[in-house]
JSON list of C-alpha atoms in Angstrom, two decimals:
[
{"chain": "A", "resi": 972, "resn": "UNK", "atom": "CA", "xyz": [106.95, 97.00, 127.37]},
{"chain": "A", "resi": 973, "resn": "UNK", "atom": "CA", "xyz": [104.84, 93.87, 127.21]},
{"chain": "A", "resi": 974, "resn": "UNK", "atom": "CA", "xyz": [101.45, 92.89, 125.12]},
{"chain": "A", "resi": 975, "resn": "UNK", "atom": "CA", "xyz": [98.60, 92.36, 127.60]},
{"chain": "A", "resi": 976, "resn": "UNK", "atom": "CA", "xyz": [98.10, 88.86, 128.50]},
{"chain": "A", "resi": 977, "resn": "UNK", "atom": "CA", "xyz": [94.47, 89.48, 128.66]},
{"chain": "A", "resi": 978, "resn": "UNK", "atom": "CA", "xyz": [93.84, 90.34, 124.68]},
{"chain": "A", "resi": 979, "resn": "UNK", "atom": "CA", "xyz": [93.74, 87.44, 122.41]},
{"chain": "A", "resi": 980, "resn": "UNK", "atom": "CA", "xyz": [94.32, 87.76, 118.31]},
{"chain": "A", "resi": 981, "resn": "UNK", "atom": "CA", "xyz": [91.53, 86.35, 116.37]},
{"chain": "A", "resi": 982, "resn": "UNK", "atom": "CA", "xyz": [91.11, 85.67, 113.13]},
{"chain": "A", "resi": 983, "resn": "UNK", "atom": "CA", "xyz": [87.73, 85.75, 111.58]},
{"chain": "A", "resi": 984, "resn": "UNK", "atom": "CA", "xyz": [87.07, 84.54, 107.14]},
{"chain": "A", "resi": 985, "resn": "UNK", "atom": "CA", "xyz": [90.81, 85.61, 106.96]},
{"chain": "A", "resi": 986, "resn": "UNK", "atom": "CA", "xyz": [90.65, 88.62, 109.28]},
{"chain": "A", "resi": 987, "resn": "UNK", "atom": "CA", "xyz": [92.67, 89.07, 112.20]},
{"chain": "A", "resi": 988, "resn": "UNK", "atom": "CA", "xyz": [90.77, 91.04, 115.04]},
{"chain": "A", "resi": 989, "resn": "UNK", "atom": "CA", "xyz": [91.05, 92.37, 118.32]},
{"chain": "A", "resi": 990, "resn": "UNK", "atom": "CA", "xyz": [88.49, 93.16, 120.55]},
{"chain": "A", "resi": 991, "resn": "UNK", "atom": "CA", "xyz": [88.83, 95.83, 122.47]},
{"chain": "A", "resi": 992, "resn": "UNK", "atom": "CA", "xyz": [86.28, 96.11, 125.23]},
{"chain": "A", "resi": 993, "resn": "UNK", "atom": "CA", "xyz": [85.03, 99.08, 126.24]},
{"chain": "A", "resi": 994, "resn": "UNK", "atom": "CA", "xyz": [84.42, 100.91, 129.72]},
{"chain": "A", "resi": 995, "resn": "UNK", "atom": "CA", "xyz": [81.22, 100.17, 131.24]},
{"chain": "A", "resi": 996, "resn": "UNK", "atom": "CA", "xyz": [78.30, 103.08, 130.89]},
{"chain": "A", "resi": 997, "resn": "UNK", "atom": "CA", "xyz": [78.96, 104.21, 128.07]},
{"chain": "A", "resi": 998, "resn": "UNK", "atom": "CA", "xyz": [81.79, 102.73, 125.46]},
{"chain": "A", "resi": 999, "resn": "UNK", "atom": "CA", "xyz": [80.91, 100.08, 123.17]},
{"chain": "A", "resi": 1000, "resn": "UNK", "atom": "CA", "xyz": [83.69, 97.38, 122.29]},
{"chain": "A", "resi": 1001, "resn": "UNK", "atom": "CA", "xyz": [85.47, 98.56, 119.19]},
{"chain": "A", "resi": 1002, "resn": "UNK", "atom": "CA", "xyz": [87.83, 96.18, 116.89]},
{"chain": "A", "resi": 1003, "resn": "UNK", "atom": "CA", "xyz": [91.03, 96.97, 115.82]},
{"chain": "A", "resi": 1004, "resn": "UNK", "atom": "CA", "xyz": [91.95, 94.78, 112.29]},
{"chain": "A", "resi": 1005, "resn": "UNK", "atom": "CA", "xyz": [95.56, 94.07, 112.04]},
{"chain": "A", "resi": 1006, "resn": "UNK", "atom": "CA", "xyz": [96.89, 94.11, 109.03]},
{"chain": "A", "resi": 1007, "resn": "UNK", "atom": "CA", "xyz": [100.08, 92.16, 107.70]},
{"chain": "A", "resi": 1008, "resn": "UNK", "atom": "CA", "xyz": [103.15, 93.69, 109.54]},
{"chain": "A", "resi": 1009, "resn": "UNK", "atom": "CA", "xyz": [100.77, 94.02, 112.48]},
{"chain": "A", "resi": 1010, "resn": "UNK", "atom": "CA", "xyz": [100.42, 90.77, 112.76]},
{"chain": "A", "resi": 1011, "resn": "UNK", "atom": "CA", "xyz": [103.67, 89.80, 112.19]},
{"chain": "A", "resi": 1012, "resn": "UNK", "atom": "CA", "xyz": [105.11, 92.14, 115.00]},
{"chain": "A", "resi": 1013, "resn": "UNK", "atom": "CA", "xyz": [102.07, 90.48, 116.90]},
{"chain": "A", "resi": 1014, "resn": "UNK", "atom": "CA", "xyz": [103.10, 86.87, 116.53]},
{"chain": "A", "resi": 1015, "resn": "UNK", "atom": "CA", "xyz": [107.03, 88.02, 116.86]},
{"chain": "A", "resi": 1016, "resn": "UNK", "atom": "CA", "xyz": [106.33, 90.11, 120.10]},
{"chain": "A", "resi": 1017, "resn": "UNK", "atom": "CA", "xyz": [103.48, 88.73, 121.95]},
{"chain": "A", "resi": 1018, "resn": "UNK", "atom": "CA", "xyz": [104.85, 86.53, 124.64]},
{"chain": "A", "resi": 1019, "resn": "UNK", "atom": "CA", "xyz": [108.13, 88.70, 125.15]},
{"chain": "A", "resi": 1020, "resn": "UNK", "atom": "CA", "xyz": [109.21, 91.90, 126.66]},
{"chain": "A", "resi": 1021, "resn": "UNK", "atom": "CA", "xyz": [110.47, 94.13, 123.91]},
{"chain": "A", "resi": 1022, "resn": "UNK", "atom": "CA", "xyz": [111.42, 97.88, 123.31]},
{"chain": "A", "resi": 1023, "resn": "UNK", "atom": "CA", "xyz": [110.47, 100.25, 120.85]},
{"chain": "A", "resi": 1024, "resn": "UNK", "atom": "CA", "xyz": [114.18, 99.50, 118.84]},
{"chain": "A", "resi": 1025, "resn": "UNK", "atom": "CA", "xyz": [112.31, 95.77, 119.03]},
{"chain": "A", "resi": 1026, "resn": "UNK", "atom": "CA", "xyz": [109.81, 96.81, 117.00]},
{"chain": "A", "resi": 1027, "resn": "UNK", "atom": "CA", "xyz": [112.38, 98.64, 114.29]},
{"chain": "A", "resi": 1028, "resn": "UNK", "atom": "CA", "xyz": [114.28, 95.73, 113.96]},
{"chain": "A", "resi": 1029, "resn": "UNK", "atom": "CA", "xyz": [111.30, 93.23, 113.33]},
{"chain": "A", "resi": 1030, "resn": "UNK", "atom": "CA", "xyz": [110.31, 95.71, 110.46]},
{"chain": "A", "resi": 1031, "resn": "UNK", "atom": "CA", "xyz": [114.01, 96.04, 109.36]},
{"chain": "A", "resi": 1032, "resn": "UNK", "atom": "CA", "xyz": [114.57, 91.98, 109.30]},
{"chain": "A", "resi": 1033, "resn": "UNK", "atom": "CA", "xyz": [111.08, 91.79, 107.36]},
{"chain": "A", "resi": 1034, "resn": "UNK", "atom": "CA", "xyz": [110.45, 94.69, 104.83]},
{"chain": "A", "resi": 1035, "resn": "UNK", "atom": "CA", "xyz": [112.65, 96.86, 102.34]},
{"chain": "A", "resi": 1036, "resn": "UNK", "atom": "CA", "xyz": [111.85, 100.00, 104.25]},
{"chain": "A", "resi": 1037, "resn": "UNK", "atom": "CA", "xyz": [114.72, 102.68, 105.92]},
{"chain": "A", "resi": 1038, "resn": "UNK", "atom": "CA", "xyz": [115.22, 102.53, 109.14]},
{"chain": "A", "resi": 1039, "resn": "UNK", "atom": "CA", "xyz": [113.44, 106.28, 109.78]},
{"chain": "A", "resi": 1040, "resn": "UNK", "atom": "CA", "xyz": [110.08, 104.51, 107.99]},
{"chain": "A", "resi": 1041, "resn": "UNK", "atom": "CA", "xyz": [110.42, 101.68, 110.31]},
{"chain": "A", "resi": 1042, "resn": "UNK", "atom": "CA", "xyz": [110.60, 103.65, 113.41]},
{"chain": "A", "resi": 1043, "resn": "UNK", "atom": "CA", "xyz": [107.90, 105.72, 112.31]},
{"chain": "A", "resi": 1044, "resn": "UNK", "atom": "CA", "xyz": [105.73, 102.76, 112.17]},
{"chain": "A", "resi": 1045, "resn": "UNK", "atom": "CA", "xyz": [106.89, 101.21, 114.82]},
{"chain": "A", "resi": 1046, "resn": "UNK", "atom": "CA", "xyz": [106.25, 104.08, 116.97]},
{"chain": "A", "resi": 1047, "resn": "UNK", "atom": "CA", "xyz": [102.31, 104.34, 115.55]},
{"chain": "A", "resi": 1048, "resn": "UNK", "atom": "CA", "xyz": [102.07, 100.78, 116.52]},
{"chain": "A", "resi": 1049, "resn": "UNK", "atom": "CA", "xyz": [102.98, 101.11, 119.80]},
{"chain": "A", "resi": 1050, "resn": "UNK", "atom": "CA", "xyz": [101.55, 104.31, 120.32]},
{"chain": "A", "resi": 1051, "resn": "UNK", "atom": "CA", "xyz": [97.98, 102.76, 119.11]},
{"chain": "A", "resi": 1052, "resn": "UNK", "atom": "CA", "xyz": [97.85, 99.57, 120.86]},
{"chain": "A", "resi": 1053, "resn": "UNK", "atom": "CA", "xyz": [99.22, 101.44, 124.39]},
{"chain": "A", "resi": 1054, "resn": "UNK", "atom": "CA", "xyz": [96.63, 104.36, 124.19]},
{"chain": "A", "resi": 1055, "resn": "UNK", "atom": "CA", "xyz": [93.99, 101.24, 124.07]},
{"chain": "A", "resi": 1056, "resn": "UNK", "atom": "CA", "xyz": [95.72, 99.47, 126.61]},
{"chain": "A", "resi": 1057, "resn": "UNK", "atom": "CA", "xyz": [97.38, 96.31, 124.84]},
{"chain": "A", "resi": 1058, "resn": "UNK", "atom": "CA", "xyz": [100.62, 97.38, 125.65]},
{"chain": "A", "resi": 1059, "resn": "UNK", "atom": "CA", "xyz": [101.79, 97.45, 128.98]},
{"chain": "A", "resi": 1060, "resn": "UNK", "atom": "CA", "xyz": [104.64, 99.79, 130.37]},
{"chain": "A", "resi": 1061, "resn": "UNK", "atom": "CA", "xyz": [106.37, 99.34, 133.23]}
]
């Protein structure tokens, strides 16, 4: 899987945003707020192809957490940004 090239992070008075644009007709553009290990597995996963064990293992390296909490999370991560389209599968 791969992070959309076409979503950029921002960060706005210490929040870190991403637009998420909606369909035309009748969605408005929503924002998704990342919070601290989102960003991190952001920054750490952004320009790279990764898998889901990836996204364990940045979790793992970074926070006291068991490895069935990590996948857990990792798996709501990905699961979240893919249903709104930032991730890409191939």
């Amino acid at each position: 899987m791969k992070i959309n090239p076409k979503f950029q992070l921002h960060t706005v008075v210490g929040e870190h945003l991403l637009l998420l644009q909606g369909k035309s007709g009748g969605d408005m553009t929503r924002v998704m707020a990342f919070n601290e290990s989102s960003l991190l597995l952001w920054n750490t996963l952004h320009d790279k192809d990764f898998s889901l064990e990836d996204v364990v293992k940045v979790l793992l390296d970074n926070y006291e957490v068991t490895e069935v909490t990590a996948t857990s999370d990792a798996q709501r991560w990905v699961d979240t940004l893919r249903d709104n389209g930032v991730i890409l599968t191939e």
